[in-house]
Amino acid sequence: MKVSCIREDLLNCIQIVQKAVPGRSTIPILMGILVETVGGNTLKLTGTDLKLGIESTLPCKVINDGSIVLPSHIFGELVRKLPDEEIIFTVEENNKILFECGKSRFNLASSPAEDYPSMPVIKEENFIHMSQNLFRNMIRQTNFAVSEDETKNVLTGQLLQIRGDSIRLVALDGFRIALVDGKGKNDKQNEIDVIIPGKTLNEFSKILSSRDSDEFSISLTENQILFDLGSTRVISRLIDGEYLKYEKVLPEDFKTTVIIDKNSLINSIDRAYLLAREEKGNNLIKMNIDGNNLVITSNSEAGNVYEQIEIEKEGDDQEIAFNSRYIMDALRSIDTEKVIMKFINNISPCIIKPFGLENQLNMVLPVMIN
Amino acid sequence: MKVSCIREDLLNCIQIVQKAVPGRSTIPILMGILVETVGGNTLKLTGTDLKLGIESTLPCKVINDGSIVLPSHIFGELVRKLPDEEIIFTVEENNKILFECGKSRFNLASSPAEDYPSMPVIKEENFIHMSQNLFRNMIRQTNFAVSEDETKNVLTGQLLQIRGDSIRLVALDGFRIALVDGKGKNDKQNEIDVIIPGKTLNEFSKILSSRDSDEFSISLTENQILFDLGSTRVISRLIDGEYLKYEKVLPEDFKTTVIIDKNSLINSIDRAYLLAREEKGNNLIKMNIDGNNLVITSNSEAGNVYEQIEIEKEGDDQEIAFNSRYIMDALRSIDTEKVIMKFINNISPCIIKPFGLENQLNMVLPVMIN
């Protein structure tokens, strides 16, 4: 194998597939990146932890075809530190690989490609098409609510719910729900409910473009999902199981609706949290909705805080307590200047939504206090 | 005690004195900041770990005089997160302190000022005056060579050597020496040799101005040094003992002088280090000076690297090995585009200096190899 390519293309490609390479593994070869020529002057890089796989291609000049597995971390660092010139790499005997770039010459130990696990073959139907930036934002607006508790199987994933062209992402961890709706183009106009691992979506969001016009496509098998970005393909296993019927727990019959400036609320909770967190495991803040004011208080041994914010209110006054982190996560996922909060009473979930938008909803359970 | 002040002034002052506040201490009150009115509408903040003390003042409106000790971390975070408005703080009963700022009200637990250790009284002679920015750079250009080994008493400090208006800072750790010369104004025109803890100088450099025109003054007692920046005063203990006679180990009679582009050398060593570090405790790089080329090589199980750089050379060829970190630290402390390196042989120290400047010198011992 002998290939030359542009440093920047290679670096970009390495950084994409590294999202799937585990930092540690009991299977050492998984900490490598598979590099192979795939005909037509194209080089393909692959990284996988066996659950998530990412392949990405770049243009190159193929002098001799071949394939090799390089240690991911050193390979990435090396290419990052090389001068911005053409890189030539040659596989020599004993799986040694020689890099030449400017006046630098590197020999790296590598492993034979035969030892690398093969990626699952997915029949590419690519029947759903949507904007990369839209999906990136949808992941950002929900991913924080995925359960970190590995024993909660389906809750470590996110529900992708497709109804014709409507695409919904849902995450919930037993204390809160985050959901967001978007539009795509579904060639089959069918109904789909699959659970994608939260970590996959988090890593995937990092390689999605922030340009609305860049699109990607989705293919599905019974237990795999394929995201096709053109030169990059992401394949993830799906989580087996039944997702919670989240629609049934979304509350109705609210007694109080509040419109509030999002940043004022974030800043006030941020200060209240400063004292709340002084006691371990205590993120508790109290909200008192009284007339046209929201008063936020928190207490700890270190002291106490009292924050007052003007609000627009319809309905009853309320006194209710929350884990401040859950409220903050919801507020930070919202992009509008104002938010709407809806309450029933101090033991029922509250709803937080962007003001003037109907495509996003957060539900947070209160903390019961005396 | 009741005082009002501008948030930004207070925050700035807190961040200065926090440089002396220990993150942890067996004496809890040292993790606090002493806040006291000192007459004439001035508020003084003090932080100390008993070795290093920093006092800083800010203008305020004093409604009632008084003093109190506030927990450093929460106090700093709180003021950082408050809106940019006037802050009023009032000491209430039981050492509770009330902050009012905009629509925020905070109560913080605090400690009585009587429990706070008093700072040593130093007769301010302020007989040495120099540019803050100059001294800041002098610290940056030497501090990295201070020994981190706490058992090496004097080597954990830096020698401040004053001869009339000439001011020299020296650091050495047994493997390398860094020294730099600057000019000040010495009212006494005397000779001084004192050892200042390296950590003090490092923290001190962070509060020095980067404007050449800002000056500061130095006062000395037998075991304390006072840096006077005007509204901020830094007091540190000195290290007792005799510093090494570093001048005696500076080599002469060089066989080889090399002029080299600093950034090319830094980039090449950086890449060589990438492989060298793969073996624990191995930072070894080899330099081969051959004709008008410097070749850098390093080896490890992961592979090997060969880097070639053009140089201007006078004298013999050389083959010599170094701990790459020592060479990198020296190179990064130099501000000129080119550096001069001088060698005797592969067991004698090498000298690294900025090209065209005579005020800075680095000496690095080689590593002996077969």
PDB file of N, CA and C in Angstrom, chain B residues 257-287:
ATOM      1  N   THR B 257      28.677  26.175  17.382  1.00  0.00           N
ATOM      2  CA  THR B 257      27.627  27.179  17.535  1.00  0.00           C
ATOM      3  C   THR B 257      26.656  27.033  16.369  1.00  0.00           C
ATOM      4  N   VAL B 258      25.381  26.973  16.715  1.00  0.00           N
ATOM      5  CA  VAL B 258      24.362  26.741  15.703  1.00  0.00           C
ATOM      6  C   VAL B 258      23.330  27.861  15.781  1.00  0.00           C
ATOM      7  N   ILE B 259      22.910  28.396  14.632  1.00  0.00           N
ATOM      8  CA  ILE B 259      21.792  29.345  14.590  1.00  0.00           C
ATOM      9  C   ILE B 259      20.640  28.645  13.873  1.00  0.00           C
ATOM     10  N   ILE B 260      19.467  28.720  14.470  1.00  0.00           N
ATOM     11  CA  ILE B 260      18.370  27.870  13.982  1.00  0.00           C
ATOM     12  C   ILE B 260      17.030  28.590  14.132  1.00  0.00           C
ATOM     13  N   ASP B 261      16.102  28.317  13.228  1.00  0.00           N
ATOM     14  CA  ASP B 261      14.772  28.910  13.313  1.00  0.00           C
ATOM     15  C   ASP B 261      14.007  28.261  14.469  1.00  0.00           C
ATOM     16  N   LYS B 262      13.567  29.110  15.412  1.00  0.00           N
ATOM     17  CA  LYS B 262      12.998  28.586  16.658  1.00  0.00           C
ATOM     18  C   LYS B 262      11.743  27.743  16.416  1.00  0.00           C
ATOM     19  N   ASN B 263      10.810  28.254  15.594  1.00  0.00           N
ATOM     20  CA  ASN B 263       9.550  27.531  15.428  1.00  0.00           C
ATOM     21  C   ASN B 263       9.711  26.200  14.694  1.00  0.00           C
ATOM     22  N   SER B 264      10.635  26.153  13.713  1.00  0.00           N
ATOM     23  CA  SER B 264      10.903  24.879  13.040  1.00  0.00           C
ATOM     24  C   SER B 264      11.394  23.860  14.051  1.00  0.00           C
ATOM     25  N   LEU B 265      12.279  24.311  14.943  1.00  0.00           N
ATOM     26  CA  LEU B 265      12.845  23.412  15.942  1.00  0.00           C
ATOM     27  C   LEU B 265      11.755  22.950  16.914  1.00  0.00           C
ATOM     28  N   ILE B 266      10.924  23.885  17.357  1.00  0.00           N
ATOM     29  CA  ILE B 266       9.831  23.535  18.272  1.00  0.00           C
ATOM     30  C   ILE B 266       8.901  22.502  17.623  1.00  0.00           C
ATOM     31  N   ASN B 267       8.519  22.737  16.366  1.00  0.00           N
ATOM     32  CA  ASN B 267       7.600  21.811  15.689  1.00  0.00           C
ATOM     33  C   ASN B 267       8.213  20.425  15.506  1.00  0.00           C
ATOM     34  N   SER B 268       9.489  20.385  15.178  1.00  0.00           N
ATOM     35  CA  SER B 268      10.146  19.091  14.979  1.00  0.00           C
ATOM     36  C   SER B 268      10.252  18.320  16.290  1.00  0.00           C
ATOM     37  N   ILE B 269      10.656  19.013  17.354  1.00  0.00           N
ATOM     38  CA  ILE B 269      10.775  18.330  18.655  1.00  0.00           C
ATOM     39  C   ILE B 269       9.389  17.876  19.122  1.00  0.00           C
ATOM     40  N   ASP B 270       8.387  18.692  18.853  1.00  0.00           N
ATOM     41  CA  ASP B 270       7.019  18.357  19.232  1.00  0.00           C
ATOM     42  C   ASP B 270       6.589  17.025  18.597  1.00  0.00           C
ATOM     43  N   ARG B 271       6.933  16.842  17.337  1.00  0.00           N
ATOM     44  CA  ARG B 271       6.581  15.591  16.657  1.00  0.00           C
ATOM     45  C   ARG B 271       7.423  14.429  17.176  1.00  0.00           C
ATOM     46  N   ALA B 272       8.714  14.695  17.424  1.00  0.00           N
ATOM     47  CA  ALA B 272       9.590  13.629  17.920  1.00  0.00           C
ATOM     48  C   ALA B 272       9.117  13.181  19.304  1.00  0.00           C
ATOM     49  N   TYR B 273       8.668  14.139  20.097  1.00  0.00           N
ATOM     50  CA  TYR B 273       8.200  13.867  21.458  1.00  0.00           C
ATOM     51  C   TYR B 273       6.960  12.967  21.442  1.00  0.00           C
ATOM     52  N   LEU B 274       6.166  13.122  20.382  1.00  0.00           N
ATOM     53  CA  LEU B 274       4.940  12.333  20.223  1.00  0.00           C
ATOM     54  C   LEU B 274       5.222  10.841  20.344  1.00  0.00           C
ATOM     55  N   LEU B 275       6.321  10.403  19.736  1.00  0.00           N
ATOM     56  CA  LEU B 275       6.673   8.989  19.830  1.00  0.00           C
ATOM     57  C   LEU B 275       7.476   8.703  21.093  1.00  0.00           C
ATOM     58  N   ALA B 276       8.360   9.633  21.454  1.00  0.00           N
ATOM     59  CA  ALA B 276       9.205   9.414  22.631  1.00  0.00           C
ATOM     60  C   ALA B 276       8.346   9.172  23.867  1.00  0.00           C
ATOM     61  N   ARG B 277       7.258   9.916  23.993  1.00  0.00           N
ATOM     62  CA  ARG B 277       6.452   9.834  25.201  1.00  0.00           C
ATOM     63  C   ARG B 277       5.649   8.544  25.313  1.00  0.00           C
ATOM     64  N   GLU B 278       5.549   7.803  24.183  1.00  0.00           N
ATOM     65  CA  GLU B 278       4.789   6.563  24.225  1.00  0.00           C
ATOM     66  C   GLU B 278       5.382   5.574  25.220  1.00  0.00           C
ATOM     67  N   GLU B 279       6.710   5.698  25.478  1.00  0.00           N
ATOM     68  CA  GLU B 279       7.304   4.898  26.542  1.00  0.00           C
ATOM     69  C   GLU B 279       7.407   5.747  27.788  1.00  0.00           C
ATOM     70  N   LYS B 280       6.873   5.243  28.863  1.00  0.00           N
ATOM     71  CA  LYS B 280       6.806   6.023  30.111  1.00  0.00           C
ATOM     72  C   LYS B 280       8.177   6.523  30.540  1.00  0.00           C
ATOM     73  N   GLY B 281       8.242   7.791  30.911  1.00  0.00           N
ATOM     74  CA  GLY B 281       9.496   8.338  31.426  1.00  0.00           C
ATOM     75  C   GLY B 281      10.554   8.528  30.356  1.00  0.00           C
ATOM     76  N   ASN B 282      10.202   8.270  29.110  1.00  0.00           N
ATOM     77  CA  ASN B 282      11.156   8.452  28.020  1.00  0.00           C
ATOM     78  C   ASN B 282      10.792   9.697  27.232  1.00  0.00           C
ATOM     79  N   ASN B 283      11.524  10.766  27.473  1.00  0.00           N
ATOM     80  CA  ASN B 283      11.320  11.970  26.673  1.00  0.00           C
ATOM     81  C   ASN B 283      12.522  12.205  25.787  1.00  0.00           C
ATOM     82  N   LEU B 284      13.256  11.131  25.530  1.00  0.00           N
ATOM     83  CA  LEU B 284      14.560  11.258  24.901  1.00  0.00           C
ATOM     84  C   LEU B 284      14.470  11.569  23.408  1.00  0.00           C
ATOM     85  N   ILE B 285      15.179  12.628  22.982  1.00  0.00           N
ATOM     86  CA  ILE B 285      15.365  12.868  21.552  1.00  0.00           C
ATOM     87  C   ILE B 285      16.862  12.995  21.283  1.00  0.00           C
ATOM     88  N   LYS B 286      17.249  12.543  20.110  1.00  0.00           N
ATOM     89  CA  LYS B 286      18.657  12.659  19.722  1.00  0.00           C
ATOM     90  C   LYS B 286      18.802  13.759  18.690  1.00  0.00           C
ATOM     91  N   MET B 287      19.863  14.566  18.863  1.00  0.00           N
ATOM     92  CA  MET B 287      20.155  15.614  17.878  1.00  0.00           C
ATOM     93  C   MET B 287      21.456  15.265  17.196  1.00  0.00           C
TER      94      MET B 287
END
